[in-house]
Amino acid sequence: MKLTIERAALLKSLAHVQSVVERRNTIPILSNVLLEAAGGKLSLTATDMDLTIVEEVEAEIGAEGATTAPAHTLYDIVRKLPDGSQIEIAMAGENGQMTLSAGRSTFTLTTLPREDFPASTQGELPQNFKVPATELRNLVDRTRFAISTEETRYYLNGIYLHAAESGGVPVLRAVATDGHRLARFEMPLPDGAKGMPGVIIPRKTVGEVRKLLEEADDSVTIALSETRIQFSFNSTILTSKLIDGTFPDYERVIPSGNDKAMEVDRKSFREAVDRVSTISSEKSRAVKLALSDSMLVLSATSAENGSAVEEIEVGFSGEGLEIGFNSKYLLDIAEQIEGGEALFHFSDAASPTIVRDAGDESALYVLMPMRV
């Protein structure tokens, strides 16, 4: 194998694939990236056995061939080479070593045979549809902060993606919850997504897809079965196993009788919560909201730090209410609201609260209160 490639092109592809590779591996081959040179292109593949990424990049191929090299080491070398470098990669003889040279720098890396690299699990992915990259980015951003990190309830460790109906209109809906808060986002159901199985996309896969979406401007093709999902970008294909579990009936958590509505300027609210929560203890992060006519009083107290109070004008009339929340959860939700106004629907101090963007119906958040 022999090829020449521009540093920027190789670095970009390596950045995508190496992040799938776990830092600690008991199986040596899983620390490596598979490099295949053929037909004017270099193909890079990395896997952790649950998640596989393949990316193709143009290169000048002197001799076709394939090998595997340590992913993180290779990425660090290319990252530290000067901008604009032309990189030459070659396999010399049968000694299992690969040389990488650029300018006056030469590196020799130990490789493992291409045959040792796990074959990607092929199989039919019957469902196939396209989603605009901007919409998919929105879907991930509006829900992933609520993914649970508690390993015992593994079925909550991802985003639940499924076809649903909203007001008689078919939608593609994403839901994530950690038991304390719930995030739901929906968009018009894409062509080809009707009848798709409900799937739980693992947290790591969601993170890798989000990184790739940073550079995607067109639409992303999603193909899935009941056990696997595949995201195809321009030159990158990410395939992942799905979480094998049943997502809970989230509809039961979304309250329907919350009759106390408060409209508040999102920016002022976020900043006030941030300021007041400086006082709250690291453990509870509790902030109290006291509502009365056109006024919201935010307060926090802690034995070690003292107390803080701030008032904001809001759109609210009716019977007053005092309710407590984890300030971090309030800030996470406020961060997702893109419009100027946030809409809160309360019931009482012990019941879940609904939060929405006053100007956008596509996202809905549910927040459990806490005692303060």
Short mmCIF file of C-alpha atoms in Angstrom, two decimals:
data_model
loop_
_atom_site.label_atom_id
_atom_site.label_comp_id
_atom_site.label_asym_id
_atom_site.label_seq_id
_atom_site.Cartn_x
_atom_site.Cartn_y
_atom_site.Cartn_z
CA MET A 1 0.00 0.00 0.00
CA LYS A 2 1.29 3.45 -0.92
CA LEU A 3 -0.53 6.79 -1.06
CA THR A 4 -0.17 10.55 -0.83
CA ILE A 5 -2.82 12.71 0.82
CA GLU A 6 -3.19 16.30 1.94
CA ARG A 7 -2.92 16.80 5.71
CA ALA A 8 -6.20 18.76 6.11
CA ALA A 9 -8.24 16.07 4.33
CA LEU A 10 -6.70 13.22 6.34
CA LEU A 11 -7.02 15.12 9.64
CA LYS A 12 -10.72 15.82 9.10
CA SER A 13 -11.48 12.15 8.37
CA LEU A 14 -9.33 10.88 11.24
CA ALA A 15 -11.07 13.31 13.63
CA HIS A 16 -14.41 11.72 12.70
CA VAL A 17 -13.34 8.08 12.99
CA GLN A 18 -10.96 8.15 15.96
CA SER A 19 -13.62 9.47 18.35
CA VAL A 20 -15.51 6.15 18.01
CA VAL A 21 -12.43 4.25 19.24
CA GLU A 22 -12.42 3.70 23.02
CA ARG A 23 -9.28 4.87 24.85
CA ARG A 24 -9.02 1.61 26.78
CA ASN A 25 -9.39 -1.61 24.84
CA THR A 26 -8.83 -5.20 25.92
CA ILE A 27 -8.93 -6.25 22.25
CA PRO A 28 -5.90 -4.62 20.52
CA ILE A 29 -7.45 -4.50 17.01
CA LEU A 30 -10.28 -2.28 18.30
CA SER A 31 -7.69 0.43 19.07
CA ASN A 32 -6.85 0.56 15.37
CA VAL A 33 -8.35 2.26 12.34
CA LEU A 34 -8.65 0.22 9.13
CA LEU A 35 -7.02 2.00 6.17
CA GLU A 36 -7.94 0.77 2.67
CA ALA A 37 -6.42 2.41 -0.42
CA ALA A 38 -8.15 1.73 -3.75
CA GLY A 39 -9.67 3.52 -6.74
CA GLY A 40 -8.31 6.99 -5.96
CA LYS A 41 -9.70 6.95 -2.44
CA LEU A 42 -8.59 6.16 1.08
CA SER A 43 -11.28 4.52 3.20
CA LEU A 44 -11.01 4.75 7.00
CA THR A 45 -13.05 2.47 9.28
CA ALA A 46 -13.24 2.40 13.10
CA THR A 47 -15.49 0.38 15.41
CA ASP A 48 -16.18 -0.37 19.07
CA MET A 49 -18.33 -3.40 18.01
CA ASP A 50 -21.55 -1.47 18.72
CA LEU A 51 -20.82 1.55 16.56
CA THR A 52 -18.98 1.54 13.20
CA ILE A 53 -17.94 4.55 11.16
CA VAL A 54 -16.62 4.46 7.57
CA GLU A 55 -15.33 7.57 5.81
CA GLU A 56 -13.87 7.96 2.32
CA VAL A 57 -11.44 10.69 1.32
CA GLU A 58 -9.70 11.36 -1.99
CA ALA A 59 -6.03 10.45 -2.17
CA GLU A 60 -3.32 9.77 -4.75
CA ILE A 61 -2.93 6.00 -4.66
CA GLY A 62 0.50 4.68 -5.66
CA ALA A 63 -0.22 1.06 -4.73
CA GLU A 64 -3.53 -0.35 -3.54
CA GLY A 65 -3.67 -2.23 -0.25
CA ALA A 66 -4.97 -2.24 3.31
CA THR A 67 -3.71 -2.27 6.90
CA THR A 68 -4.72 -1.16 10.39
CA ALA A 69 -2.88 1.43 12.52
CA PRO A 70 -3.37 2.81 16.08
CA ALA A 71 -6.21 5.33 15.68
CA HIS A 72 -5.38 7.86 18.42
CA THR A 73 -1.62 7.83 17.71
CA LEU A 74 -2.20 8.35 13.99
CA TYR A 75 -4.62 11.21 14.68
CA ASP A 76 -2.17 12.91 17.08
CA ILE A 77 0.68 12.65 14.54
CA VAL A 78 -1.37 14.16 11.70
CA ARG A 79 -2.75 16.87 14.03
CA LYS A 80 0.80 17.98 14.94
CA LEU A 81 2.11 18.11 11.36
CA PRO A 82 2.36 21.58 9.74
CA ASP A 83 -0.61 22.98 7.78
CA GLY A 84 -0.49 22.30 4.06
CA SER A 85 1.75 19.22 4.41
CA GLN A 86 1.55 16.43 1.87
CA ILE A 87 1.56 13.13 3.75
CA GLU A 88 2.97 9.93 2.30
CA ILE A 89 1.82 6.64 3.80
CA ALA A 90 3.44 3.34 2.83
CA MET A 91 3.58 -0.27 3.97
CA ALA A 92 7.09 -1.62 3.62
CA GLY A 93 7.38 -5.37 3.06
CA GLU A 94 5.93 -7.91 5.47
CA ASN A 95 7.40 -6.54 8.70
CA GLY A 96 4.04 -5.23 9.89
CA GLN A 97 5.15 -1.59 9.94
CA MET A 98 3.73 1.47 8.25
CA THR A 99 5.72 4.62 7.52
CA LEU A 100 4.18 8.07 7.46
CA SER A 101 6.30 10.94 6.14
CA ALA A 102 5.67 14.64 5.68
CA GLY A 103 8.46 17.12 4.93
CA ARG A 104 11.36 16.19 7.19
CA SER A 105 9.28 14.12 9.60
CA THR A 106 9.05 10.33 9.37
CA PHE A 107 7.07 8.07 11.69
CA THR A 108 7.05 4.30 11.77
CA LEU A 109 3.95 2.70 13.26
CA THR A 110 3.30 -0.88 14.26
CA THR A 111 0.28 -2.28 12.44
CA LEU A 112 -2.03 -5.27 12.81
CA PRO A 113 -3.20 -7.34 9.83
CA ARG A 114 -6.31 -6.20 7.98
CA GLU A 115 -7.77 -9.72 8.42
CA ASP A 116 -7.95 -9.21 12.22
CA PHE A 117 -10.29 -6.24 11.86
CA PRO A 118 -13.93 -7.15 12.64
CA ALA A 119 -16.12 -7.49 9.55
CA SER A 120 -19.00 -5.03 9.60
CA THR A 121 -22.32 -6.74 10.30
CA GLN A 122 -24.31 -6.42 7.15
CA GLY A 123 -28.00 -7.08 6.94
CA GLU A 124 -31.14 -5.57 5.56
CA LEU A 125 -32.19 -2.12 6.83
CA PRO A 126 -35.72 -2.04 5.41
CA GLN A 127 -36.75 1.47 6.51
CA ASN A 128 -35.15 4.31 4.61
CA PHE A 129 -35.80 8.07 4.67
CA LYS A 130 -34.08 11.45 4.40
CA VAL A 131 -34.01 14.22 7.00
CA PRO A 132 -32.61 17.74 6.39
CA ALA A 133 -29.37 18.13 8.37
CA THR A 134 -30.68 21.28 10.12
CA GLU A 135 -33.82 19.43 11.29
CA LEU A 136 -31.80 16.46 12.55
CA ARG A 137 -29.45 18.83 14.39
CA ASN A 138 -32.48 20.46 15.99
CA LEU A 139 -33.94 17.10 16.96
CA VAL A 140 -30.70 16.02 18.67
CA ASP A 141 -30.06 19.35 20.43
CA ARG A 142 -33.58 19.73 21.79
CA THR A 143 -33.64 16.27 23.38
CA ARG A 144 -30.20 14.85 24.15
CA PHE A 145 -29.60 16.88 27.33
CA ALA A 146 -32.39 14.82 29.00
CA ILE A 147 -30.83 11.40 28.20
CA SER A 148 -30.29 9.41 31.39
CA THR A 149 -26.75 8.50 32.46
CA GLU A 150 -27.96 5.92 34.97
CA GLU A 151 -26.79 2.56 33.64
CA THR A 152 -29.34 0.50 35.60
CA ARG A 153 -32.21 1.91 33.53
CA TYR A 154 -30.32 1.27 30.29
CA TYR A 155 -33.45 1.75 28.15
CA LEU A 156 -33.35 5.47 29.07
CA ASN A 157 -29.71 5.83 27.91
CA GLY A 158 -30.68 7.14 24.49
CA ILE A 159 -33.18 9.02 22.34
CA TYR A 160 -36.42 7.22 21.50
CA LEU A 161 -37.20 7.89 17.82
CA HIS A 162 -40.58 6.85 16.42
CA ALA A 163 -43.44 7.76 14.11
CA ALA A 164 -46.45 9.30 15.89
CA GLU A 165 -49.43 11.59 15.32
CA SER A 166 -49.86 15.11 16.58
CA GLY A 167 -53.26 16.72 16.03
CA GLY A 168 -54.00 14.20 13.28
CA VAL A 169 -50.73 15.01 11.45
CA PRO A 170 -48.04 12.27 11.11
CA VAL A 171 -44.78 13.31 12.81
CA LEU A 172 -41.32 11.93 13.50
CA ARG A 173 -40.91 12.27 17.24
CA ALA A 174 -37.83 12.11 19.48
CA VAL A 175 -38.12 11.70 23.26
CA ALA A 176 -35.50 11.53 26.01
CA THR A 177 -35.98 11.36 29.77
CA ASP A 178 -33.95 10.68 32.91
CA GLY A 179 -36.94 10.45 35.24
CA HIS A 180 -36.50 14.06 36.47
CA ARG A 181 -37.20 15.80 33.17
CA LEU A 182 -38.48 14.86 29.75
CA ALA A 183 -37.76 16.42 26.35
CA ARG A 184 -39.95 15.80 23.30
CA PHE A 185 -39.35 17.17 19.81
CA GLU A 186 -41.32 16.51 16.64
CA MET A 187 -41.05 17.32 12.95
CA PRO A 188 -43.17 16.38 9.89
CA LEU A 189 -42.84 12.65 9.13
CA PRO A 190 -40.38 12.22 6.24
CA ASP A 191 -41.35 10.16 3.16
CA GLY A 192 -40.48 6.53 3.79
CA ALA A 193 -40.66 6.73 7.60
CA LYS A 194 -44.27 5.59 7.89
CA GLY A 195 -44.56 2.34 9.83
CA MET A 196 -40.99 2.54 11.16
CA PRO A 197 -40.31 0.63 14.40
CA GLY A 198 -39.79 2.74 17.53
CA VAL A 199 -36.02 2.65 18.20
CA ILE A 200 -33.75 3.80 21.05
CA ILE A 201 -30.54 5.39 19.71
CA PRO A 202 -27.67 5.02 22.25
CA ARG A 203 -26.13 8.10 23.88
CA LYS A 204 -22.68 7.58 22.29
CA THR A 205 -24.22 7.26 18.81
CA VAL A 206 -26.22 10.45 19.37
CA GLY A 207 -22.97 12.27 20.29
CA GLU A 208 -21.11 11.00 17.21
CA VAL A 209 -24.00 11.90 14.89
CA ARG A 210 -24.12 15.41 16.39
CA LYS A 211 -20.38 15.92 15.67
CA LEU A 212 -20.88 14.89 12.02
CA LEU A 213 -23.89 17.21 11.71
CA GLU A 214 -21.61 20.18 12.44
CA GLU A 215 -20.28 19.91 8.88
CA ALA A 216 -23.37 18.61 7.09
CA ASP A 217 -25.52 21.01 5.07
CA ASP A 218 -27.62 18.69 2.91
CA SER A 219 -29.98 15.98 4.00
CA VAL A 220 -28.92 12.89 5.94
CA THR A 221 -30.18 9.46 4.90
CA ILE A 222 -31.39 7.32 7.81
CA ALA A 223 -31.86 3.57 7.33
CA LEU A 224 -33.00 1.32 10.15
CA SER A 225 -34.27 -2.05 11.27
CA GLU A 226 -35.37 -3.15 14.74
CA THR A 227 -31.77 -3.74 15.83
CA ARG A 228 -29.59 -1.30 13.85
CA ILE A 229 -29.61 2.27 12.52
CA GLN A 230 -27.44 3.87 9.85
CA PHE A 231 -26.78 7.56 9.16
CA SER A 232 -25.31 8.39 5.73
CA PHE A 233 -23.68 11.79 5.24
CA ASN A 234 -21.77 12.93 2.12
CA SER A 235 -18.70 10.72 2.52
CA THR A 236 -19.37 9.18 5.94
CA ILE A 237 -21.54 6.24 7.02
CA LEU A 238 -22.22 5.67 10.72
CA THR A 239 -23.88 2.37 11.68
CA SER A 240 -24.94 1.57 15.23
CA LYS A 241 -26.66 -1.12 17.22
CA LEU A 242 -29.83 0.07 18.94
CA ILE A 243 -30.64 -0.26 22.64
CA ASP A 244 -32.48 -3.53 23.12
CA GLY A 245 -35.23 -2.49 25.52
CA THR A 246 -38.70 -0.97 25.79
CA PHE A 247 -38.97 2.77 26.21
CA PRO A 248 -41.56 3.66 28.88
CA ASP A 249 -44.98 5.09 27.99
CA TYR A 250 -43.87 8.72 28.16
CA GLU A 251 -47.36 10.05 27.31
CA ARG A 252 -48.44 9.16 30.86
CA VAL A 253 -45.84 11.57 32.27
CA ILE A 254 -47.06 14.57 30.25
CA PRO A 255 -49.77 16.28 32.35
CA SER A 256 -52.93 17.53 30.63
CA GLY A 257 -54.62 19.60 33.37
CA ASN A 258 -51.98 22.25 34.06
CA ASP A 259 -54.13 25.40 34.16
CA LYS A 260 -51.72 28.03 35.58
CA ALA A 261 -49.86 29.63 32.68
CA MET A 262 -46.82 31.91 33.01
CA GLU A 263 -45.11 33.68 30.11
CA VAL A 264 -41.62 34.99 30.79
CA ASP A 265 -38.76 36.50 28.79
CA ARG A 266 -36.43 33.54 28.26
CA LYS A 267 -33.18 35.51 28.53
CA SER A 268 -34.15 37.37 31.73
CA PHE A 269 -35.42 34.13 33.30
CA ARG A 270 -32.27 32.17 32.42
CA GLU A 271 -29.97 34.88 33.75
CA ALA A 272 -31.98 35.28 36.98
CA VAL A 273 -31.97 31.51 37.65
CA ASP A 274 -28.23 31.45 36.98
CA ARG A 275 -27.56 34.30 39.42
CA VAL A 276 -29.80 33.04 42.22
CA SER A 277 -28.54 29.45 41.94
CA THR A 278 -25.01 30.63 42.80
CA ILE A 279 -26.16 30.41 46.44
CA SER A 280 -27.89 27.01 46.25
CA SER A 281 -25.97 24.02 47.57
CA GLU A 282 -23.98 21.93 45.10
CA LYS A 283 -25.95 18.83 46.11
CA SER A 284 -29.55 19.99 45.71
CA ARG A 285 -29.17 23.00 43.33
CA ALA A 286 -32.65 23.99 44.50
CA VAL A 287 -34.31 27.24 43.39
CA LYS A 288 -37.78 28.33 44.57
CA LEU A 289 -40.23 30.06 42.22
CA ALA A 290 -42.96 32.12 43.95
CA LEU A 291 -45.67 33.33 41.55
CA SER A 292 -48.20 36.08 42.12
CA ASP A 293 -49.93 38.60 39.82
CA SER A 294 -47.44 39.66 37.09
CA MET A 295 -44.47 38.89 39.36
CA LEU A 296 -42.09 35.95 39.77
CA VAL A 297 -39.76 35.84 42.78
CA LEU A 298 -36.82 33.46 42.49
CA SER A 299 -34.98 32.53 45.67
CA ALA A 300 -32.34 30.13 46.96
CA THR A 301 -30.97 29.49 50.44
CA SER A 302 -28.23 27.29 51.79
CA ALA A 303 -26.84 26.86 55.28
CA GLU A 304 -23.25 27.39 54.13
CA ASN A 305 -23.71 30.24 51.58
CA GLY A 306 -26.65 32.39 52.71
CA SER A 307 -29.59 33.41 50.53
CA ALA A 308 -30.48 35.15 47.25
CA VAL A 309 -33.71 36.68 45.91
CA GLU A 310 -34.54 38.17 42.50
CA GLU A 311 -37.78 39.45 41.02
CA ILE A 312 -38.89 39.33 37.36
CA GLU A 313 -42.02 40.64 35.72
CA VAL A 314 -44.02 37.88 34.03
CA GLY A 315 -47.33 37.33 32.30
CA PHE A 316 -49.38 35.60 34.99
CA SER A 317 -52.69 36.10 36.72
CA GLY A 318 -54.63 33.88 39.07
CA GLU A 319 -53.98 32.08 42.30
CA GLY A 320 -50.37 32.32 43.51
CA LEU A 321 -48.04 29.34 43.59
CA GLU A 322 -44.72 28.35 45.17
CA ILE A 323 -42.74 25.55 43.52
CA GLY A 324 -39.12 24.35 43.61
CA PHE A 325 -36.87 23.04 40.84
CA ASN A 326 -33.32 21.87 40.28
CA SER A 327 -31.69 25.00 38.82
CA LYS A 328 -29.50 23.00 36.41
CA TYR A 329 -32.59 21.42 34.86
CA LEU A 330 -34.26 24.84 34.51
CA LEU A 331 -31.13 26.24 32.82
CA ASP A 332 -30.84 23.23 30.46
CA ILE A 333 -34.42 23.74 29.27
CA ALA A 334 -34.11 27.54 29.00
CA GLU A 335 -31.02 26.95 26.84
CA GLN A 336 -33.10 24.95 24.32
CA ILE A 337 -35.80 27.59 23.86
CA GLU A 338 -34.87 29.64 20.80
CA GLY A 339 -37.71 32.18 20.86
CA GLY A 340 -37.88 35.23 23.10
CA GLU A 341 -40.62 33.93 25.40
CA ALA A 342 -40.87 30.74 27.48
CA LEU A 343 -44.28 29.39 28.46
CA PHE A 344 -44.71 27.50 31.76
CA HIS A 345 -47.85 25.51 32.60
CA PHE A 346 -48.14 24.66 36.31
CA SER A 347 -50.66 22.62 38.27
CA ASP A 348 -49.43 22.65 41.88
CA ALA A 349 -46.20 22.43 43.90
CA ALA A 350 -46.04 18.62 43.71
CA SER A 351 -47.01 18.00 40.06
CA PRO A 352 -44.93 18.02 36.86
CA THR A 353 -44.64 21.34 35.00
CA ILE A 354 -44.75 21.76 31.22
CA VAL A 355 -42.36 24.22 29.54
CA ARG A 356 -42.66 25.30 25.90
CA ASP A 357 -41.25 27.84 23.49
CA ALA A 358 -44.08 30.38 23.12
CA GLY A 359 -43.35 30.71 19.39
CA ASP A 360 -42.59 27.09 18.49
CA GLU A 361 -44.88 24.11 19.08
CA SER A 362 -42.36 21.47 17.95
CA ALA A 363 -40.65 21.04 21.35
CA LEU A 364 -42.17 20.26 24.74
CA TYR A 365 -40.41 19.82 28.09
CA VAL A 366 -41.70 18.27 31.32
CA LEU A 367 -39.96 19.04 34.61
CA MET A 368 -40.52 17.34 37.95
CA PRO A 369 -40.59 19.72 40.94
CA MET A 370 -38.51 19.27 44.10
CA ARG A 371 -39.09 20.19 47.72
CA VAL A 372 -37.46 23.46 48.78
#
